[in-house]
Amino acid sequence: METLKIKTGAFETHLNRAGNGKAAILMIHGSGPGATAYSNWQYALAEFGTTYSALAPDLIGFGESTHPDPPPTGVRAWMRLWVRQLLDLLDVLSIERAHLIGNSLGGAVALHLLMEAPHRFERVVLMGPAGAPFPITPELDRIWGFYDDPTEETMQSVIRWFAYDEGFIADRLEEIAKSRLQAALRPEVRRSYEAMFPAPRQRHVDDLVVPESALRRIPHPVLIAHGREDHIVPFETSLHLVRHLPNARLYLLGRCSHWIQIEHKDAFHRVVGAFLRGEI
């Protein structure tokens, strides 16, 4: 795997890239405090980099990509930047069409990309996706409001919500929380995040929603994967999406919260691999 900085329009994009297959997969990360593309996709990069050209960029305002100063306010304004950033990235890399995988916030970004430039994408995976209407959960409200109490204890709570089985992360919880807190407390990261999700936060859930009429016009094969015990983005959001996306199928995984690609990585890789090969 390699990391590189790529000029995308007015911004710089930090990109993790694995493999050099003919087909490309663009992986879009979620919005946890201190999140980066690598923290979301480290296992998927290794898995799919053996067959594909796997691309995992930090969205603008996250990680090592550009942090605008002053930043836009509210997720709707940021969404315009992210869509343009990712289309520019494909252009710079001379990729005409790519598969898409979007996690949580990244699922909503993927849907907005499909509305903006449907001809640039082939098969699509949405994992615990935003983009459907739902009342904001207490967990998501606290995640987006992390900087109200930006402590290691708060970060540990956030990490616990991502996993169904606390035993899965028990021996690494302190290490993961410290690493994510260090990333989250960088001044430019905090500035961007606080500008994305200012209170009240239900409006940001609403601003990510893709209208039903737009969903019905997305012809792409779509696999939606969701954890049954996801308390951050409840699985009912995926039921809404699968009802309105004309070529969608749903993979609902029990004993799983919001971290399918990490807590259940083998099952995730197996199902996504079969889907991308057109087997399901």
mmCIF file of C-alpha atoms in Angstrom:
data_model
loop_
_atom_site.group_PDB
_atom_site.id
_atom_site.type_symbol
_atom_site.label_atom_id
_atom_site.label_comp_id
_atom_site.label_asym_id
_atom_site.label_seq_id
_atom_site.Cartn_x
_atom_site.Cartn_y
_atom_site.Cartn_z
ATOM 1 C CA MET A 1 0.000 0.000 0.000
ATOM 2 C CA GLU A 2 1.132 3.565 -0.650
ATOM 3 C CA THR A 3 0.025 6.970 0.565
ATOM 4 C CA LEU A 4 0.248 10.102 -1.527
ATOM 5 C CA LYS A 5 -0.999 13.663 -1.770
ATOM 6 C CA ILE A 6 -2.953 14.558 -4.892
ATOM 7 C CA LYS A 7 -4.103 17.989 -6.012
ATOM 8 C CA THR A 8 -7.878 17.884 -6.464
ATOM 9 C CA GLY A 9 -9.206 21.245 -7.554
ATOM 10 C CA ALA A 10 -8.402 23.854 -4.916
ATOM 11 C CA PHE A 11 -7.544 21.221 -2.306
ATOM 12 C CA GLU A 12 -5.045 18.477 -1.562
ATOM 13 C CA THR A 13 -6.334 14.951 -1.029
ATOM 14 C CA HIS A 14 -4.473 12.421 1.091
ATOM 15 C CA LEU A 15 -4.926 9.057 -0.611
ATOM 16 C CA ASN A 16 -4.306 5.489 0.529
ATOM 17 C CA ARG A 17 -3.884 3.245 -2.508
ATOM 18 C CA ALA A 18 -3.459 -0.529 -2.662
ATOM 19 C CA GLY A 19 -3.139 -2.754 -5.718
ATOM 20 C CA ASN A 20 -3.053 -1.966 -9.401
ATOM 21 C CA GLY A 21 -5.965 -3.973 -10.794
ATOM 22 C CA LYS A 22 -7.778 -2.772 -13.894
ATOM 23 C CA ALA A 23 -10.987 -2.121 -11.950
ATOM 24 C CA ALA A 24 -10.950 0.586 -9.275
ATOM 25 C CA ILE A 25 -12.827 0.724 -5.982
ATOM 26 C CA LEU A 26 -13.365 4.113 -4.341
ATOM 27 C CA MET A 27 -13.886 3.700 -0.568
ATOM 28 C CA ILE A 28 -15.471 6.586 1.344
ATOM 29 C CA HIS A 29 -15.078 6.742 5.122
ATOM 30 C CA GLY A 30 -17.449 7.767 7.895
ATOM 31 C CA SER A 31 -17.629 10.713 10.270
ATOM 32 C CA GLY A 32 -16.433 9.567 13.676
ATOM 33 C CA PRO A 33 -14.225 12.093 15.508
ATOM 34 C CA GLY A 34 -10.627 11.556 14.442
ATOM 35 C CA ALA A 35 -11.747 9.306 11.563
ATOM 36 C CA THR A 36 -9.544 8.808 8.516
ATOM 37 C CA ALA A 37 -9.789 6.658 5.424
ATOM 38 C CA TYR A 38 -7.130 4.321 6.774
ATOM 39 C CA SER A 39 -8.833 3.874 10.158
ATOM 40 C CA ASN A 40 -12.023 2.837 8.333
ATOM 41 C CA TRP A 41 -10.554 0.786 5.495
ATOM 42 C CA GLN A 42 -7.224 -0.677 6.615
ATOM 43 C CA TYR A 43 -8.452 -4.264 6.298
ATOM 44 C CA ALA A 44 -10.467 -3.690 3.123
ATOM 45 C CA LEU A 45 -7.467 -2.048 1.444
ATOM 46 C CA ALA A 46 -5.381 -5.137 2.110
ATOM 47 C CA GLU A 47 -8.166 -7.477 0.970
ATOM 48 C CA PHE A 48 -9.310 -5.761 -2.213
ATOM 49 C CA GLY A 49 -5.871 -4.457 -3.153
ATOM 50 C CA THR A 50 -5.017 -8.009 -4.214
ATOM 51 C CA THR A 51 -7.502 -7.822 -7.108
ATOM 52 C CA TYR A 52 -8.478 -4.199 -7.639
ATOM 53 C CA SER A 53 -6.994 -0.740 -7.507
ATOM 54 C CA ALA A 54 -8.343 0.142 -4.053
ATOM 55 C CA LEU A 55 -8.533 3.873 -3.301
ATOM 56 C CA ALA A 56 -9.321 5.301 0.149
ATOM 57 C CA PRO A 57 -9.019 9.106 0.350
ATOM 58 C CA ASP A 58 -9.412 11.293 3.410
ATOM 59 C CA LEU A 59 -12.386 13.537 2.723
ATOM 60 C CA ILE A 60 -11.693 17.253 2.827
ATOM 61 C CA GLY A 61 -11.859 18.273 6.496
ATOM 62 C CA PHE A 62 -10.629 14.881 7.723
ATOM 63 C CA GLY A 63 -7.204 13.445 8.414
ATOM 64 C CA GLU A 64 -4.381 14.664 6.198
ATOM 65 C CA SER A 65 -6.502 16.195 3.428
ATOM 66 C CA THR A 66 -7.004 19.958 3.257
ATOM 67 C CA HIS A 67 -8.860 21.654 6.112
ATOM 68 C CA PRO A 68 -10.416 24.831 4.675
ATOM 69 C CA ASP A 69 -9.948 27.970 6.749
ATOM 70 C CA PRO A 70 -12.504 29.378 7.218
ATOM 71 C CA PRO A 71 -14.500 26.155 6.923
ATOM 72 C CA PRO A 72 -17.980 25.793 5.430
ATOM 73 C CA THR A 73 -20.776 25.499 7.977
ATOM 74 C CA GLY A 74 -23.101 22.514 8.022
ATOM 75 C CA VAL A 75 -22.901 19.169 6.269
ATOM 76 C CA ARG A 76 -24.811 20.357 3.194
ATOM 77 C CA ALA A 77 -22.016 22.790 2.307
ATOM 78 C CA TRP A 78 -19.359 20.156 3.018
ATOM 79 C CA MET A 79 -21.174 17.635 0.802
ATOM 80 C CA ARG A 80 -20.675 19.865 -2.226
ATOM 81 C CA LEU A 81 -16.930 19.916 -1.516
ATOM 82 C CA TRP A 82 -16.725 16.132 -1.039
ATOM 83 C CA VAL A 83 -18.582 15.318 -4.266
ATOM 84 C CA ARG A 84 -16.356 17.674 -6.254
ATOM 85 C CA GLN A 85 -13.209 16.375 -4.496
ATOM 86 C CA LEU A 86 -13.924 12.743 -5.338
ATOM 87 C CA LEU A 87 -14.857 13.399 -8.963
ATOM 88 C CA ASP A 88 -11.684 15.473 -9.335
ATOM 89 C CA LEU A 89 -9.698 12.600 -7.803
ATOM 90 C CA LEU A 90 -11.020 10.152 -10.403
ATOM 91 C CA ASP A 91 -10.172 12.651 -13.142
ATOM 92 C CA VAL A 92 -6.593 13.149 -11.930
ATOM 93 C CA LEU A 93 -6.107 9.370 -11.737
ATOM 94 C CA SER A 94 -7.651 8.941 -15.238
ATOM 95 C CA ILE A 95 -10.324 6.581 -13.895
ATOM 96 C CA GLU A 96 -13.439 6.717 -16.057
ATOM 97 C CA ARG A 97 -15.572 4.362 -13.930
ATOM 98 C CA ALA A 98 -15.157 2.874 -10.469
ATOM 99 C CA HIS A 99 -16.980 0.718 -7.967
ATOM 100 C CA LEU A 100 -18.086 2.611 -4.840
ATOM 101 C CA ILE A 101 -18.067 1.588 -1.179
ATOM 102 C CA GLY A 102 -19.404 4.089 1.350
ATOM 103 C CA ASN A 103 -19.476 3.712 5.135
ATOM 104 C CA SER A 104 -21.999 5.669 7.247
ATOM 105 C CA LEU A 105 -21.524 9.319 6.176
ATOM 106 C CA GLY A 106 -19.595 7.865 3.249
ATOM 107 C CA GLY A 107 -22.756 6.015 2.215
ATOM 108 C CA ALA A 108 -24.569 9.328 1.889
ATOM 109 C CA VAL A 109 -21.621 10.765 -0.063
ATOM 110 C CA ALA A 110 -21.797 7.743 -2.395
ATOM 111 C CA LEU A 111 -25.509 8.352 -3.038
ATOM 112 C CA HIS A 112 -24.861 12.025 -3.787
ATOM 113 C CA LEU A 113 -22.110 11.000 -6.210
ATOM 114 C CA LEU A 114 -24.592 8.727 -7.985
ATOM 115 C CA MET A 115 -26.987 11.660 -8.355
ATOM 116 C CA GLU A 116 -24.253 13.987 -9.607
ATOM 117 C CA ALA A 117 -22.324 11.689 -11.957
ATOM 118 C CA PRO A 118 -24.018 8.297 -12.370
ATOM 119 C CA HIS A 119 -21.956 7.457 -15.466
ATOM 120 C CA ARG A 120 -18.743 7.392 -13.387
ATOM 121 C CA PHE A 121 -19.734 4.419 -11.209
ATOM 122 C CA GLU A 122 -20.521 0.727 -11.575
ATOM 123 C CA ARG A 123 -21.443 -1.452 -8.565
ATOM 124 C CA VAL A 124 -22.124 0.231 -5.221
ATOM 125 C CA VAL A 125 -21.835 -0.940 -1.614
ATOM 126 C CA LEU A 126 -23.448 1.086 1.186
ATOM 127 C CA MET A 127 -22.532 0.102 4.728
ATOM 128 C CA GLY A 128 -24.569 1.392 7.681
ATOM 129 C CA PRO A 129 -25.379 4.326 5.413
ATOM 130 C CA ALA A 130 -26.746 7.748 6.149
ATOM 131 C CA GLY A 131 -28.857 9.249 3.378
ATOM 132 C CA ALA A 132 -32.282 8.078 4.587
ATOM 133 C CA PRO A 133 -34.562 9.956 7.014
ATOM 134 C CA PHE A 134 -34.418 8.999 10.691
ATOM 135 C CA PRO A 135 -34.613 10.720 14.088
ATOM 136 C CA ILE A 136 -31.040 11.273 15.216
ATOM 137 C CA THR A 137 -30.016 8.685 17.791
ATOM 138 C CA PRO A 138 -28.502 9.743 21.131
ATOM 139 C CA GLU A 139 -25.294 7.956 20.110
ATOM 140 C CA LEU A 140 -24.944 9.839 16.822
ATOM 141 C CA ASP A 141 -25.811 13.137 18.498
ATOM 142 C CA ARG A 142 -22.992 12.576 21.010
ATOM 143 C CA ILE A 143 -20.553 11.446 18.314
ATOM 144 C CA TRP A 144 -21.145 14.575 16.244
ATOM 145 C CA GLY A 145 -21.076 16.596 19.479
ATOM 146 C CA PHE A 146 -17.823 14.979 20.610
ATOM 147 C CA TYR A 147 -16.129 18.326 21.187
ATOM 148 C CA ASP A 148 -18.644 19.217 23.882
ATOM 149 C CA ASP A 149 -16.526 16.923 26.086
ATOM 150 C CA PRO A 150 -13.423 15.880 24.105
ATOM 151 C CA THR A 151 -11.860 13.488 26.598
ATOM 152 C CA GLU A 152 -10.395 10.002 26.422
ATOM 153 C CA GLU A 153 -13.410 8.702 28.348
ATOM 154 C CA THR A 154 -15.787 10.165 25.745
ATOM 155 C CA MET A 155 -13.725 8.650 22.933
ATOM 156 C CA GLN A 156 -13.828 5.251 24.641
ATOM 157 C CA SER A 157 -17.622 5.481 24.760
ATOM 158 C CA VAL A 158 -17.707 6.293 21.058
ATOM 159 C CA ILE A 159 -15.502 3.303 20.220
ATOM 160 C CA ARG A 160 -17.698 0.996 22.320
ATOM 161 C CA TRP A 161 -20.782 2.069 20.341
ATOM 162 C CA PHE A 162 -19.104 1.130 17.062
ATOM 163 C CA ALA A 163 -18.644 -2.522 18.107
ATOM 164 C CA TYR A 164 -21.351 -4.977 19.201
ATOM 165 C CA ASP A 165 -19.013 -7.179 21.242
ATOM 166 C CA GLU A 166 -16.978 -5.183 23.743
ATOM 167 C CA GLY A 167 -14.724 -8.204 24.133
ATOM 168 C CA PHE A 168 -13.674 -7.683 20.516
ATOM 169 C CA ILE A 169 -11.962 -4.413 21.430
ATOM 170 C CA ALA A 170 -11.425 -4.785 25.202
ATOM 171 C CA ASP A 171 -7.672 -5.321 25.027
ATOM 172 C CA ARG A 172 -7.205 -2.477 22.522
ATOM 173 C CA LEU A 173 -9.829 0.031 23.679
ATOM 174 C CA GLU A 174 -7.413 2.333 25.483
ATOM 175 C CA GLU A 175 -4.913 2.219 22.611
ATOM 176 C CA ILE A 176 -7.563 2.945 19.951
ATOM 177 C CA ALA A 177 -9.151 5.732 22.004
ATOM 178 C CA LYS A 178 -5.812 7.450 22.633
ATOM 179 C CA SER A 179 -4.893 7.286 18.947
ATOM 180 C CA ARG A 180 -8.251 8.618 17.779
ATOM 181 C CA LEU A 181 -8.233 11.339 20.458
ATOM 182 C CA GLN A 182 -4.788 12.491 19.373
ATOM 183 C CA ALA A 183 -6.038 12.762 15.793
ATOM 184 C CA ALA A 184 -9.270 14.492 16.837
ATOM 185 C CA LEU A 185 -7.538 17.151 18.949
ATOM 186 C CA ARG A 186 -5.411 18.484 16.110
ATOM 187 C CA PRO A 187 -6.628 22.118 15.838
ATOM 188 C CA GLU A 188 -7.449 21.940 12.132
ATOM 189 C CA VAL A 189 -9.347 18.652 12.561
ATOM 190 C CA ARG A 190 -11.394 20.100 15.411
ATOM 191 C CA ARG A 191 -12.123 23.284 13.439
ATOM 192 C CA SER A 192 -13.429 21.292 10.475
ATOM 193 C CA TYR A 193 -15.507 18.859 12.541
ATOM 194 C CA GLU A 194 -17.183 21.506 14.672
ATOM 195 C CA ALA A 195 -18.117 23.366 11.474
ATOM 196 C CA MET A 196 -19.612 20.213 9.915
ATOM 197 C CA PHE A 197 -21.955 19.262 12.744
ATOM 198 C CA PRO A 198 -22.962 22.270 14.878
ATOM 199 C CA ALA A 199 -25.979 21.845 17.143
ATOM 200 C CA PRO A 200 -28.860 21.230 16.733
ATOM 201 C CA ARG A 201 -27.782 18.142 14.798
ATOM 202 C CA GLN A 202 -31.009 16.625 13.469
ATOM 203 C CA ARG A 203 -30.722 19.086 10.571
ATOM 204 C CA HIS A 204 -27.492 17.387 9.423
ATOM 205 C CA VAL A 205 -29.213 13.993 9.263
ATOM 206 C CA ASP A 206 -31.962 15.685 7.240
ATOM 207 C CA ASP A 207 -29.499 17.427 4.925
ATOM 208 C CA LEU A 208 -27.903 14.087 4.028
ATOM 209 C CA VAL A 209 -31.235 12.581 2.915
ATOM 210 C CA VAL A 210 -31.548 11.634 -0.745
ATOM 211 C CA PRO A 211 -35.131 12.153 -1.950
ATOM 212 C CA GLU A 212 -37.111 9.031 -2.815
ATOM 213 C CA SER A 213 -37.624 10.267 -6.363
ATOM 214 C CA ALA A 214 -33.838 10.507 -6.793
ATOM 215 C CA LEU A 215 -33.270 7.051 -5.307
ATOM 216 C CA ARG A 216 -35.713 5.562 -7.813
ATOM 217 C CA ARG A 217 -33.613 6.977 -10.664
ATOM 218 C CA ILE A 218 -30.401 5.213 -9.536
ATOM 219 C CA PRO A 219 -30.102 2.113 -11.753
ATOM 220 C CA HIS A 220 -26.809 0.777 -10.372
ATOM 221 C CA PRO A 221 -26.560 -2.590 -8.623
ATOM 222 C CA VAL A 222 -26.425 -1.712 -4.927
ATOM 223 C CA LEU A 223 -25.541 -3.895 -1.948
ATOM 224 C CA ILE A 224 -26.567 -2.458 1.417
ATOM 225 C CA ALA A 225 -24.859 -4.012 4.459
ATOM 226 C CA HIS A 226 -26.081 -3.125 7.949
ATOM 227 C CA GLY A 227 -25.578 -4.354 11.487
ATOM 228 C CA ARG A 228 -28.819 -5.358 13.210
ATOM 229 C CA GLU A 229 -27.664 -3.848 16.518
ATOM 230 C CA ASP A 230 -26.434 -0.573 14.988
ATOM 231 C CA HIS A 231 -27.424 2.136 17.474
ATOM 232 C CA ILE A 232 -25.689 4.942 15.567
ATOM 233 C CA VAL A 233 -27.499 4.642 12.221
ATOM 234 C CA PRO A 234 -30.391 2.198 12.818
ATOM 235 C CA PHE A 235 -30.878 -0.577 10.263
ATOM 236 C CA GLU A 236 -34.356 0.720 9.434
ATOM 237 C CA THR A 237 -32.628 3.368 7.298
ATOM 238 C CA SER A 238 -31.426 0.594 5.006
ATOM 239 C CA LEU A 239 -34.947 -0.814 4.771
ATOM 240 C CA HIS A 240 -35.988 2.594 3.451
ATOM 241 C CA LEU A 241 -33.174 2.597 0.892
ATOM 242 C CA VAL A 242 -33.797 -0.944 -0.323
ATOM 243 C CA ARG A 243 -37.479 -0.092 -0.837
ATOM 244 C CA HIS A 244 -36.645 2.788 -3.181
ATOM 245 C CA LEU A 245 -33.409 1.805 -4.951
ATOM 246 C CA PRO A 246 -34.621 -0.288 -7.915
ATOM 247 C CA ASN A 247 -31.616 -2.644 -8.082
ATOM 248 C CA ALA A 248 -30.721 -3.059 -4.396
ATOM 249 C CA ARG A 249 -30.241 -6.025 -2.104
ATOM 250 C CA LEU A 250 -29.814 -5.955 1.698
ATOM 251 C CA TYR A 251 -27.329 -7.918 3.821
ATOM 252 C CA LEU A 252 -28.402 -7.646 7.480
ATOM 253 C CA LEU A 253 -25.863 -9.026 9.937
ATOM 254 C CA GLY A 254 -26.878 -10.002 13.489
ATOM 255 C CA ARG A 255 -24.698 -9.451 16.552
ATOM 256 C CA CYS A 256 -23.195 -6.473 14.749
ATOM 257 C CA SER A 257 -23.226 -2.719 15.342
ATOM 258 C CA HIS A 258 -21.686 0.007 13.138
ATOM 259 C CA TRP A 259 -18.287 -1.554 12.424
ATOM 260 C CA ILE A 260 -19.078 -4.380 9.979
ATOM 261 C CA GLN A 261 -15.857 -3.833 8.030
ATOM 262 C CA ILE A 262 -13.767 -4.251 11.189
ATOM 263 C CA GLU A 263 -15.710 -6.413 13.661
ATOM 264 C CA HIS A 264 -16.949 -8.793 10.934
ATOM 265 C CA LYS A 265 -14.321 -8.129 8.303
ATOM 266 C CA ASP A 266 -14.153 -11.664 6.916
ATOM 267 C CA ALA A 267 -17.910 -11.835 6.283
ATOM 268 C CA PHE A 268 -17.868 -8.306 4.885
ATOM 269 C CA HIS A 269 -15.018 -9.077 2.480
ATOM 270 C CA ARG A 270 -16.653 -12.313 1.361
ATOM 271 C CA VAL A 271 -20.051 -10.770 0.608
ATOM 272 C CA VAL A 272 -18.676 -7.594 -0.968
ATOM 273 C CA GLY A 273 -16.218 -9.596 -3.074
ATOM 274 C CA ALA A 274 -19.013 -11.800 -4.409
ATOM 275 C CA PHE A 275 -21.159 -8.746 -5.141
ATOM 276 C CA LEU A 276 -18.394 -6.908 -7.006
ATOM 277 C CA ARG A 277 -17.800 -10.025 -9.105
ATOM 278 C CA GLY A 278 -21.477 -10.057 -10.023
ATOM 279 C CA GLU A 279 -22.179 -13.323 -8.198
ATOM 280 C CA ILE A 280 -24.980 -11.893 -6.030
#
